[in-house]
Amino acid sequence: MSSPDFLARLYDHHAQALFAFLLNLTRDEVDSKDLLQDLFVKLAKQPGLLDGVRDERAFLIRLVHNLAIDLMRRRRTREKNYERLAGETASLFAPAADPDERAFRAALTEALGELPIEQRAVIHLKLWEGLTLEAIAEALDLSPNTAASRYRYGLDKLRERLRPLYDEIA
C-alpha cells in the first residue's frame, strides 16, 4: 500500500474522532488542527510507525494525547498566563435552538473545561467516542484502574457542578 493511500485511509477513518478528542483537551480549534496536522506529518515521515499495532484508533489517540500534553507543557513553561489560556473554551457542541439546551450545553462545556485534563481526556473518550475503560487505558497508557478512577472522579465533578442547573430545569 502506498504511503499517500495509507495516510488518506487513516485520515478518513480517524481524523474526525481525533479532532474531537483534541478539541476537548486543548479547548482551542486552531491548536487541535495543528496537532492533528503534526500527527499526520509524523506518520508521513515514519510510515512504519503503525506496523504491528493491534488497534489503530487507540494508538493514534495515544499519539495525539501525547502531542497535546507536550504542547501544554511547552506553553506552561513559556507562559505565565497559562491559566488564562486554559480558561478559554471552544464550543464543543453544535448550536441549539432551545434556550434550555443552549444553557445546558454552555454549562457542560464550562464544567468540562474545569476538569483536570487527565479526567477530561477519559470522560471524552468514554462518553463521546464510546471506548471501553480498557481501551481508554490502552490508548492513554494507563492502568485500567487509573482510567476507571479518572472517569469516576470526573463524572462526580460534572454531576456536582451541573446539579444546580439540573435542579433549576427540572
mmCIF file of N, CA and C in Angstrom, residues 25 71 100 114 134 142:
data_model
loop_
_atom_site.group_PDB
_atom_site.id
_atom_site.type_symbol
_atom_site.label_atom_id
_atom_site.label_comp_id
_atom_site.label_asym_id
_atom_site.label_seq_id
_atom_site.Cartn_x
_atom_site.Cartn_y
_atom_site.Cartn_z
ATOM 1 N N LEU A 25 -9.486 18.361 24.679
ATOM 2 C CA LEU A 25 -8.292 18.515 25.513
ATOM 3 C C LEU A 25 -7.744 19.936 25.472
ATOM 4 N N LEU A 71 2.355 19.936 24.026
ATOM 5 C CA LEU A 71 2.031 21.329 23.717
ATOM 6 C C LEU A 71 1.714 22.094 24.995
ATOM 7 N N ASP A 100 -33.022 26.315 26.826
ATOM 8 C CA ASP A 100 -32.580 25.426 27.903
ATOM 9 C C ASP A 100 -31.436 24.532 27.442
ATOM 10 N N GLU A 114 -13.306 22.840 33.411
ATOM 11 C CA GLU A 114 -12.800 22.930 34.775
ATOM 12 C C GLU A 114 -12.172 21.627 35.258
ATOM 13 N N GLU A 134 -11.075 -0.178 29.307
ATOM 14 C CA GLU A 134 -9.867 -0.928 28.939
ATOM 15 C C GLU A 134 -9.210 -0.297 27.708
ATOM 16 N N LEU A 142 -2.407 3.959 30.512
ATOM 17 C CA LEU A 142 -2.751 3.969 31.933
ATOM 18 C C LEU A 142 -3.123 2.560 32.366
#
